[in-house]
XYZ file of C-alpha atoms in Angstrom:
692
model
C 0.000 0.000 0.000
C 1.137 3.524 -0.789
C 1.524 4.733 2.808
C 3.466 7.903 2.026
C 0.342 9.622 0.738
C -1.171 9.755 4.229
C 1.618 12.046 5.363
C 0.720 14.426 2.516
C -3.060 14.677 2.907
C -2.940 18.451 3.424
C -0.893 19.116 0.298
C -3.114 16.836 -1.791
C -6.205 18.676 -0.583
C -4.629 22.085 -1.268
C -3.690 21.096 -4.807
C -7.198 19.848 -5.511
C -8.757 23.033 -4.189
C -6.501 25.072 -6.498
C -7.630 23.021 -9.502
C -11.275 22.374 -8.673
C -13.504 25.435 -8.089
C -16.516 23.397 -6.985
C -14.508 21.722 -4.239
C -12.902 25.042 -3.274
C -16.343 26.576 -2.717
C -17.563 23.585 -0.716
C -14.572 23.725 1.639
C -14.765 27.509 1.893
C -18.451 27.243 2.809
C -17.560 24.683 5.449
C -15.583 27.383 7.289
C -18.848 29.275 7.860
C -21.265 26.502 8.797
C -22.970 26.703 12.170
C -22.057 24.228 14.909
C -23.595 23.941 18.364
C -23.605 21.484 21.229
C -27.016 20.130 22.213
C -27.591 20.893 25.918
C -27.813 17.785 28.044
C -25.832 15.681 25.561
C -22.332 15.296 24.150
C -23.698 15.639 20.620
C -22.627 18.395 18.223
C -24.955 19.645 15.484
C -23.680 21.020 12.190
C -25.930 23.040 9.896
C -24.587 22.136 6.462
C -26.959 22.857 3.526
C -24.575 21.261 1.027
C -25.073 17.864 2.638
C -28.674 17.743 1.426
C -27.287 15.678 -1.473
C -26.342 12.831 0.860
C -29.220 13.307 3.277
C -31.910 12.749 0.651
C -29.921 10.287 -1.457
C -32.041 7.575 -3.047
C -30.803 4.190 -1.908
C -33.392 1.678 -3.089
C -31.978 -0.858 -5.590
C -34.136 0.409 -8.448
C -33.133 4.011 -7.674
C -29.432 3.118 -7.626
C -29.755 1.331 -10.947
C -31.352 4.403 -12.516
C -28.513 6.829 -11.725
C -24.837 6.818 -12.735
C -22.466 5.889 -9.922
C -20.766 9.093 -8.841
C -17.835 7.177 -7.344
C -16.851 5.412 -10.560
C -13.932 7.084 -12.328
C -15.829 7.595 -15.586
C -18.563 9.592 -13.830
C -16.392 11.866 -11.670
C -15.799 15.545 -12.428
C -12.744 15.996 -14.685
C -10.975 18.072 -11.999
C -11.274 15.318 -9.383
C -7.932 13.547 -9.239
C -7.197 10.234 -7.514
C -4.087 8.771 -5.894
C -3.625 5.040 -6.340
C -3.148 3.407 -2.928
C -1.895 0.201 -4.581
C -4.316 -2.010 -2.645
C -7.324 -1.886 -4.965
C -8.367 1.516 -3.647
C -7.637 5.127 -4.501
C -7.844 8.378 -2.559
C -10.003 11.301 -3.685
C -11.163 14.573 -2.144
C -14.788 14.529 -0.985
C -16.626 17.333 -2.869
C -19.370 17.472 -0.195
C -17.311 17.787 2.997
C -18.533 17.522 6.561
C -15.073 17.683 8.117
C -12.512 20.362 7.374
C -10.266 17.842 5.660
C -12.477 15.228 4.090
C -11.472 12.468 1.660
C -12.910 9.305 0.127
C -11.146 5.966 -0.222
C -12.813 4.405 -3.254
C -12.616 0.919 -4.730
C -11.081 0.992 -8.203
C -13.782 -1.438 -9.336
C -17.534 -0.989 -9.054
C -18.611 -3.450 -6.364
C -21.136 -3.298 -3.507
C -20.443 -1.794 -0.108
C -19.261 -4.776 1.954
C -16.898 -4.414 4.877
C -15.368 -7.841 4.383
C -13.891 -6.507 1.113
C -12.295 -3.460 2.726
C -11.619 -4.526 6.335
C -7.882 -5.117 5.907
C -7.454 -1.945 3.857
C -9.345 0.074 6.473
C -7.166 -1.168 9.328
C -3.985 -0.674 7.285
C -4.952 2.905 6.474
C -5.938 3.609 10.088
C -2.475 2.546 11.243
C -0.881 5.014 8.794
C -3.075 8.033 9.494
C -1.845 11.063 11.404
C -3.354 11.082 14.910
C -5.751 13.918 14.166
C -7.530 11.895 11.467
C -10.150 9.149 11.451
C -11.338 6.615 8.903
C -14.974 5.547 8.800
C -17.258 3.096 7.006
C -21.004 3.359 6.363
C -22.860 0.068 6.043
C -25.031 -0.285 2.933
C -28.177 -0.042 5.098
C -26.651 2.221 7.731
C -26.169 5.577 6.081
C -24.230 4.866 2.881
C -25.383 7.229 0.124
C -23.563 5.056 -2.445
C -24.172 1.478 -1.238
C -23.491 0.200 -4.739
C -19.796 1.216 -4.722
C -17.357 0.145 -2.009
C -15.766 3.095 -0.216
C -14.602 4.500 3.109
C -14.050 8.092 4.233
C -11.152 9.887 5.921
C -11.480 13.151 7.788
C -10.173 15.389 10.535
C -11.468 13.915 13.787
C -10.961 16.907 16.077
C -14.221 17.565 17.890
C -15.901 14.305 16.824
C -17.249 13.037 20.181
C -16.770 9.298 19.690
C -13.220 9.743 18.363
C -12.422 11.925 21.387
C -13.920 9.256 23.663
C -11.719 6.559 22.122
C -8.572 8.591 22.753
C -9.580 9.469 26.308
C -10.334 5.830 27.142
C -7.563 4.133 25.140
C -6.014 2.598 28.248
C -9.240 0.703 29.066
C -9.500 -0.973 25.663
C -8.085 -4.366 24.746
C -8.291 -6.905 21.949
C -11.775 -8.089 22.940
C -14.760 -5.969 21.855
C -16.648 -4.480 24.768
C -19.991 -2.671 24.691
C -20.072 0.915 25.971
C -22.715 3.642 25.769
C -20.820 6.959 25.501
C -23.625 8.584 23.497
C -26.558 6.697 24.994
C -26.639 3.778 22.550
C -24.490 0.636 22.248
C -21.019 0.926 20.729
C -18.504 -1.928 20.568
C -14.945 -0.682 21.146
C -11.701 -2.592 20.677
C -7.954 -1.946 20.358
C -5.812 -3.470 17.586
C -8.428 -6.081 16.624
C -6.809 -7.539 13.495
C -8.850 -8.162 10.377
C -9.811 -11.794 11.092
C -10.808 -11.033 14.679
C -12.845 -8.024 13.632
C -14.653 -9.949 10.907
C -15.312 -12.808 13.314
C -16.897 -10.345 15.709
C -19.006 -8.757 12.970
C -20.135 -12.197 11.840
C -21.461 -12.782 15.356
C -23.786 -9.772 15.207
C -27.493 -10.095 14.412
C -28.324 -9.347 10.801
C -31.303 -9.188 8.494
C -31.555 -12.542 6.752
C -31.601 -11.041 3.237
C -28.544 -8.837 3.845
C -24.883 -9.800 3.531
C -23.607 -8.131 6.677
C -24.933 -6.735 9.966
C -26.021 -3.120 10.059
C -23.269 -0.988 11.542
C -20.962 2.000 11.178
C -17.230 1.715 11.759
C -14.667 4.182 13.088
C -10.904 3.813 13.561
C -8.227 6.230 14.752
C -4.474 5.949 15.216
C -3.526 6.921 18.771
C 0.007 6.574 20.110
C 0.726 3.705 17.741
C -2.492 1.860 18.604
C -5.484 1.419 16.308
C -8.640 2.198 18.275
C -11.862 1.003 16.680
C -15.577 1.460 17.307
C -18.507 -0.440 15.813
C -21.849 1.354 16.113
C -24.681 -1.173 16.001
C -27.614 -0.187 13.760
C -31.155 -1.391 13.183
C -32.452 1.182 10.680
C -31.081 3.641 8.133
C -33.377 6.555 8.965
C -35.584 7.547 11.935
C -39.340 7.998 11.663
C -39.076 11.804 11.812
C -37.281 11.755 8.441
C -40.458 10.537 6.723
C -42.958 12.951 8.293
C -44.469 15.518 5.948
C -45.662 18.183 8.376
C -43.892 20.494 10.789
C -42.689 17.510 12.809
C -40.297 16.373 10.094
C -36.608 16.423 10.970
C -34.472 15.889 7.885
C -31.788 13.795 9.567
C -30.380 10.684 7.851
C -27.718 9.317 10.204
C -24.553 8.097 8.554
C -21.333 7.190 10.310
C -20.365 10.711 11.320
C -23.819 11.355 12.810
C -23.525 8.171 14.867
C -20.157 9.362 16.158
C -21.919 12.294 17.848
C -21.522 14.860 15.044
C -25.039 15.146 13.621
C -25.548 16.885 10.276
C -28.657 18.977 9.606
C -28.975 20.403 6.074
C -31.905 22.609 7.124
C -31.607 25.560 9.499
C -34.970 24.855 11.150
C -33.787 21.395 12.205
C -30.470 22.780 13.450
C -32.312 25.336 15.603
C -35.039 23.056 16.973
C -33.397 19.709 17.747
C -33.129 19.156 21.503
C -31.822 16.391 23.754
C -35.100 14.460 23.734
C -35.344 14.483 19.949
C -31.692 13.486 19.572
C -32.273 10.568 21.942
C -35.336 9.453 19.952
C -33.450 9.647 16.647
C -30.614 7.521 17.982
C -32.982 5.050 19.669
C -34.849 4.491 16.400
C -31.747 3.561 14.405
C -29.848 1.576 17.073
C -30.739 -1.442 19.227
C -32.510 -0.279 22.372
C -33.313 -1.825 25.735
C -36.993 -2.749 25.729
C -39.418 -2.240 28.574
C -41.067 -5.617 29.166
C -44.684 -6.190 30.107
C -44.641 -9.147 32.492
C -47.912 -10.776 33.517
C -47.599 -11.495 37.251
C -51.038 -12.791 38.270
C -54.726 -12.668 37.449
C -58.000 -12.992 39.313
C -61.287 -11.296 40.073
C -59.886 -9.645 43.208
C -56.248 -8.561 43.651
C -54.753 -6.961 46.768
C -51.684 -4.764 46.440
C -49.591 -2.305 48.435
C -47.700 0.711 47.106
C -44.376 1.596 48.713
C -43.866 5.234 47.741
C -45.885 7.562 45.547
C -47.297 6.507 42.174
C -49.267 8.424 39.555
C -52.509 6.894 38.292
C -55.222 8.523 36.194
C -53.583 11.922 36.733
C -53.681 11.577 40.529
C -51.185 10.566 43.174
C -51.597 7.226 44.925
C -49.552 5.935 47.815
C -51.534 3.272 49.614
C -52.791 0.584 47.234
C -55.750 -1.472 48.347
C -57.709 -3.861 46.146
C -58.929 -3.999 42.584
C -61.869 -6.225 41.677
C -63.924 -7.173 38.654
C -67.269 -5.422 38.365
C -69.429 -5.866 35.271
C -66.361 -6.824 33.257
C -64.404 -3.698 34.314
C -61.870 -2.909 37.043
C -63.225 -1.363 40.227
C -60.719 0.670 42.249
C -61.307 3.475 44.741
C -64.943 3.827 43.704
C -64.261 4.150 39.963
C -64.472 1.746 37.030
C -61.658 1.301 34.504
C -60.764 -0.921 31.555
C -57.111 -0.548 32.505
C -55.086 1.406 35.074
C -51.370 2.247 34.929
C -49.612 3.192 38.174
C -46.272 4.853 37.415
C -43.665 5.345 40.176
C -42.685 8.931 40.970
C -39.178 7.935 42.124
C -36.694 5.178 41.378
C -36.990 3.674 44.867
C -40.769 3.166 44.674
C -41.946 -0.465 44.722
C -45.222 -2.349 44.967
C -46.297 -5.667 46.491
C -48.888 -8.080 45.095
C -50.494 -10.536 47.512
C -51.086 -14.236 46.860
C -48.982 -14.599 43.728
C -48.939 -18.220 42.521
C -45.547 -19.676 41.691
C -44.810 -23.112 40.218
C -48.319 -23.297 38.752
C -49.347 -26.959 38.187
C -45.954 -28.234 39.351
C -45.263 -30.061 42.600
C -43.811 -26.968 44.290
C -46.871 -24.756 43.568
C -47.619 -22.237 46.310
C -48.721 -18.662 46.863
C -46.667 -15.832 48.316
C -46.538 -12.020 48.353
C -44.079 -10.594 45.849
C -42.555 -7.125 45.516
C -41.546 -5.437 42.249
C -39.947 -2.311 40.826
C -41.249 -0.455 37.771
C -44.865 0.334 36.887
C -47.976 -1.658 37.793
C -50.817 -2.052 35.322
C -54.196 -3.673 35.834
C -56.006 -4.817 32.677
C -59.458 -6.360 32.354
C -60.236 -8.872 29.616
C -63.889 -8.893 30.668
C -63.710 -12.016 32.832
C -60.594 -11.468 34.956
C -58.130 -8.777 36.023
C -54.465 -9.143 35.053
C -51.663 -7.519 37.057
C -48.816 -6.581 34.704
C -45.387 -5.232 35.638
C -43.717 -2.815 33.180
C -39.997 -3.196 33.843
C -36.661 -2.496 32.132
C -35.307 -5.699 30.619
C -32.032 -5.539 32.567
C -33.896 -5.119 35.891
C -36.121 -8.011 34.847
C -33.057 -10.184 34.188
C -31.495 -9.357 37.550
C -34.568 -10.901 39.137
C -34.764 -13.828 36.704
C -31.238 -15.062 37.439
C -32.064 -14.857 41.154
C -35.457 -16.577 40.738
C -34.587 -19.374 38.317
C -31.600 -20.279 40.453
C -30.016 -18.711 43.533
C -28.183 -15.381 43.587
C -25.297 -16.963 45.525
C -24.410 -19.318 42.654
C -21.044 -19.090 40.880
C -20.703 -15.702 39.099
C -19.835 -17.257 35.723
C -22.963 -19.407 35.893
C -25.051 -16.315 36.692
C -23.550 -14.592 33.640
C -24.402 -17.568 31.451
C -27.957 -17.523 32.754
C -28.267 -13.788 32.171
C -27.259 -14.274 28.524
C -29.694 -17.115 27.821
C -32.564 -15.489 29.720
C -32.022 -12.274 27.752
C -31.869 -14.266 24.510
C -35.014 -16.184 25.321
C -37.151 -13.190 26.255
C -35.994 -11.157 23.241
C -36.789 -14.107 20.973
C -40.314 -14.142 22.412
C -40.734 -10.442 21.663
C -39.649 -11.010 18.059
C -42.332 -13.623 17.491
C -44.911 -11.498 19.329
C -45.251 -13.710 22.350
C -44.054 -17.137 21.267
C -45.525 -20.093 19.456
C -48.922 -21.475 20.489
C -49.440 -24.897 21.987
C -50.062 -27.409 19.206
C -51.841 -30.694 18.714
C -51.272 -33.091 15.848
C -54.400 -34.720 14.363
C -55.265 -38.006 16.092
C -56.274 -40.588 13.468
C -58.968 -42.956 14.786
C -58.575 -41.286 18.186
C -55.630 -43.476 19.189
C -52.918 -40.776 19.176
C -52.701 -37.639 21.297
C -49.460 -35.862 20.391
C -49.249 -32.442 21.980
C -46.504 -30.029 22.916
C -46.657 -27.041 25.177
C -44.794 -23.993 23.994
C -45.171 -20.386 25.104
C -48.719 -19.238 24.413
C -49.170 -15.970 22.612
C -49.968 -13.606 25.458
C -52.192 -10.867 24.091
C -52.141 -8.550 27.122
C -48.454 -8.813 28.039
C -45.151 -10.050 26.611
C -44.288 -12.915 28.961
C -45.641 -14.367 32.179
C -43.696 -14.524 35.435
C -43.800 -18.270 36.147
C -42.148 -21.465 34.875
C -44.404 -21.423 31.799
C -42.073 -18.661 30.527
C -39.217 -18.090 32.959
C -39.325 -17.339 36.659
C -39.527 -13.672 37.551
C -40.247 -12.872 41.173
C -39.311 -9.194 41.317
C -37.131 -8.273 44.258
C -38.740 -10.914 46.484
C -35.804 -13.303 46.069
C -32.474 -12.266 47.531
C -30.589 -10.439 44.764
C -26.886 -10.509 45.503
C -24.255 -8.084 44.263
C -22.944 -11.007 42.191
C -26.292 -11.334 40.410
C -26.409 -7.612 39.683
C -22.825 -7.709 38.464
C -23.543 -10.711 36.218
C -26.310 -8.785 34.470
C -24.189 -5.625 34.234
C -21.195 -7.541 32.873
C -23.321 -9.101 30.134
C -25.545 -6.073 29.456
C -27.148 -6.486 26.036
C -25.357 -9.764 25.303
C -27.338 -12.569 23.677
C -26.691 -15.964 22.168
C -26.440 -15.951 18.358
C -26.304 -18.708 15.774
C -24.999 -17.574 12.379
C -26.015 -14.012 13.188
C -29.530 -14.869 14.354
C -30.939 -14.601 17.863
C -31.271 -17.932 19.663
C -34.376 -19.203 21.401
C -32.143 -20.307 24.276
C -34.139 -22.871 26.220
C -33.043 -24.458 29.488
C -34.195 -26.945 32.110
C -33.313 -27.865 35.665
C -31.370 -31.127 35.122
C -30.735 -33.043 31.912
C -29.809 -36.287 33.727
C -26.507 -36.792 31.930
C -27.417 -35.915 28.345
C -29.362 -32.976 26.941
C -32.331 -33.401 24.618
C -32.952 -31.990 21.139
C -35.625 -29.427 20.329
C -37.803 -31.654 18.140
C -38.224 -34.206 20.921
C -40.057 -31.638 23.021
C -41.786 -29.231 20.637
C -42.337 -28.833 16.881
C -40.787 -31.326 14.459
C -38.200 -28.725 13.482
C -34.452 -29.162 13.727
C -32.850 -26.349 15.719
C -29.066 -26.651 15.167
C -28.050 -25.198 18.523
C -30.614 -27.208 20.553
C -29.112 -30.627 19.952
C -28.220 -33.456 22.313
C -24.835 -33.227 24.057
C -23.258 -35.384 26.749
C -23.217 -33.666 30.128
C -21.204 -35.187 32.964
C -21.476 -32.093 35.139
C -24.996 -32.460 36.556
C -23.998 -35.780 38.140
C -21.122 -34.028 39.959
C -23.229 -31.585 41.979
C -22.115 -31.478 45.607
C -24.463 -30.563 48.481
C -22.638 -27.239 48.816
C -23.056 -26.427 45.106
C -26.766 -27.216 45.348
C -27.226 -25.057 48.462
C -25.429 -22.190 46.761
C -27.254 -22.570 43.428
C -30.847 -23.637 44.096
C -33.676 -21.741 45.761
C -35.326 -23.298 48.786
C -38.416 -24.655 47.052
C -36.209 -26.409 44.478
C -34.166 -28.025 47.256
C -37.405 -29.635 48.451
C -36.963 -32.022 45.478
C -33.922 -34.102 46.549
C -34.069 -36.916 43.988
C -33.870 -34.990 40.731
C -30.937 -36.822 39.077
C -32.200 -40.380 39.558
C -35.691 -40.994 40.862
C -38.364 -43.660 41.225
C -42.178 -43.425 41.164
C -44.537 -46.311 42.012
C -48.168 -46.642 40.955
C -50.747 -49.370 41.501
C -52.636 -50.155 38.290
C -55.908 -48.823 39.743
C -54.216 -45.654 40.968
C -52.481 -45.112 37.620
C -55.686 -45.731 35.668
C -57.643 -43.199 37.720
C -54.831 -40.659 37.472
C -54.393 -40.988 33.689
C -58.145 -40.793 33.099
C -58.430 -37.697 35.279
C -55.507 -35.870 33.654
C -56.228 -36.831 30.005
C -60.004 -37.134 29.940
C -59.587 -40.587 28.337
C -61.162 -43.692 29.890
C -58.452 -46.286 29.415
C -60.178 -48.796 31.640
C -57.631 -50.626 33.765
C -54.126 -49.809 32.492
C -52.196 -52.989 31.837
C -49.019 -51.682 30.217
C -46.915 -48.611 29.443
C -44.859 -49.050 26.250
C -42.255 -46.462 25.213
C -42.461 -46.300 21.411
C -40.043 -43.471 20.634
C -37.240 -41.870 22.605
C -35.043 -38.851 22.023
C -31.227 -38.962 22.214
C -31.247 -38.278 25.966
C -33.587 -41.203 26.599
C -36.671 -39.041 27.093
C -39.805 -40.704 25.825
C -41.384 -38.808 22.942
C -44.256 -41.261 22.359
C -45.691 -43.557 25.021
C -48.378 -46.150 24.355
C -50.795 -46.497 27.254
C -52.522 -49.884 27.055
C -55.839 -50.247 28.842
C -58.704 -52.716 28.922
C -60.946 -50.148 27.156
C -58.585 -47.979 25.126
C -55.020 -48.067 23.875
C -53.701 -44.586 23.087
C -50.289 -43.250 22.108
C -49.494 -39.965 23.892
C -46.680 -37.441 23.447
C -44.645 -35.309 23.480
C -42.584 -35.294 26.654
C -44.567 -32.763 28.716
C -47.904 -34.366 27.840
C -46.518 -37.707 29.057
C -45.321 -36.069 32.277
C -48.668 -34.348 32.756
C -50.770 -37.500 32.341
C -48.620 -39.662 34.636
C -48.547 -37.336 37.648
C -50.808 -35.282 39.918
C -48.617 -32.324 38.920
C -45.893 -33.100 36.358
C -43.563 -36.077 36.394
C -39.976 -34.866 36.808
C -39.095 -35.929 33.252
C -40.104 -38.386 30.543
C -36.686 -40.080 30.738
C -37.777 -43.261 32.493
C -37.971 -47.011 32.089
C -41.020 -49.031 33.102
C -40.846 -52.016 35.433
C -43.996 -54.108 36.003
C -44.429 -56.324 39.029
C -47.483 -58.463 39.804
C -48.726 -59.387 43.257
C -51.984 -60.256 44.958
C -53.187 -56.664 44.673
C -52.645 -56.463 40.912
C -49.922 -54.831 38.842
C -47.371 -52.404 40.278
C -45.798 -49.961 37.808
C -42.355 -48.736 38.835
C -40.895 -45.843 36.847
C -37.100 -45.478 37.084
C -36.273 -41.997 35.885
C -33.479 -39.505 35.358
C -33.415 -35.727 35.174
C -35.799 -32.868 35.845
C -37.481 -31.017 32.979
C -37.441 -31.251 29.201
C -33.641 -31.395 29.079
C -33.122 -29.195 25.990
C -30.457 -26.487 26.005
C -28.685 -25.501 29.180
C -28.856 -27.836 32.169
C -29.072 -25.494 35.153
C -27.555 -27.960 37.617
C -24.765 -28.903 35.218
C -24.037 -25.281 34.348
C -23.931 -24.361 38.048
C -21.359 -27.133 38.556
C -19.320 -25.860 35.595
C -19.340 -22.378 37.106
C -18.206 -23.724 40.474
C -15.361 -25.610 38.747
C -13.932 -22.483 37.143
C -15.425 -22.561 33.641
C -16.140 -19.149 32.102
C -19.632 -18.236 30.994
C -18.698 -18.389 27.301
C -17.386 -21.949 27.832
C -20.602 -22.919 29.606
C -22.720 -21.590 26.752
C -20.546 -23.196 24.078
C -20.955 -26.570 25.820
C -24.754 -26.479 25.916
C -25.441 -24.590 22.665
C -22.946 -25.893 20.047
C -22.082 -23.520 17.225
C -23.333 -20.391 18.971
C -21.483 -17.221 19.912
C -22.194 -14.420 22.352
C -22.923 -11.091 20.687
C -24.681 -7.794 21.442
C -28.408 -7.213 20.935
C -28.229 -3.615 22.203
């Protein structure tokens, strides 16, 4: 590569301005543009009318095909010269500058904007740049006005907030990307990443299935011999205010420089009117954001609650609580009727308590207890019952989940692993609008009942708070500093498979081998929910269990290997009650199909009146227990005596067994495995990457 040219950027620019009147005027005008800092932010605004060309650029494929490419040599102005960089790229002066010294690095061949094709060149150039410069890349769906022609941009970085942040925090960066929020949205920062490492990281990011790379902007600077890089994660090219047609329109189309905290406004009215709130909304609409979850806690016709602190409801202050009840299909509270009520806390330390919350619904540990929560409380009527819904920040939700699913005193690396999979799972439910419905396969001749229980599509909230989704018990469970730190350390991190968010399922104990997805739910192969050997759950010591499991889970001592005994009459009555099928006297239980872990997928129940094949695993567990059998991984022993037939089930494991085994993962954490190693073991082929 021709590195000498980067020491002569000023002279090249001066010579071009002498020869090219259009460029001279553009750079002269740049000396007089307005710049201001937005109060309450670190963002600078530039009022630059000349940038209207890029701001309103047409970027749809049909629009690109209809115009000549202005980066191709044959379509450039005759005065625009180029310096061959000898690496497939050439350097030109940008005729529509934002920065006082602004250049383009352009591919010598017409090819699409794709970072993989310019990653090495970008890092090489960054290492050669004078310290006051930056190099940046716009993704094809993240601000590039010429996504049909591969290019980067070089400019003077003085005053660019993100570049200044990189220099100020250089000592805290290392070779592993870390997520920071210097401008209020997620930015991955790394020092000296190397091309292969950087591309590996980018490959781990979520991406739109029809696009070749994730949506992002890239920045690199040379600082004291180190290459400091930032990847700004993107979801959209333009915010909603760009498309408005009335006085609410803000003509802002964020490219790389805008995402680095130097926002360009071609129109004076936008420059004058943009404030901190509008800037925050613009950024939040084009970057991944932390959602506020709606968690269904409980329902009933009468709900008692207590407010700790002052809340706002229906325009009035409330600080006591009381009861809400169903009256003529509506919610009765304090002498008024509502369809829904939202109680919003007036301070961060306000909480509320709901009485008689059911946990472990339909399982053997089911009970009721009062539970206390942060965030807002909403009551919603569906006409026949009242639902209590907690509106809570996803990271606060996760802090409770990792302390409710297991115990907050568990090994920190295990808590991190659980934070990642719980975040992945709940975000995957949001993306499918509440999860897949329970399903039943047709039963020919009535002799097959094959059913699986997935996560019902909740219409009034996103997820529920019990084992049907994942346990969320507010701040009722002890939340240790380690649990809070685990969520903070993994903030925004999710499990990804080939760039796509994972539906990261988990169970209490796999019993020595995990199960595959299709054994438990739809007949669909999920490549990261496959069966793997797991020796760790058999190695749990009493101390590890005390440190890792909540008290009501410790009430089940025989979760790894267990035995259940049923008399034929008892079993027949139980199965008839739970299934609604009159089998007569059950004479045999025949496993017909097992998954790789040994869990029964189809079980034939033979009776004197009916013989029916039932599945999948949870339906088998439901029919053969007052609550739910610990797992469907069992063998059947039959013994006859004077009283009839005795069925003895010899079982292993607790739960469906797919994905992470909580007991095994807790053991791995206690043995010194890192959370990435734990996740790699249970979800083969996945990587940890940022969602926001």
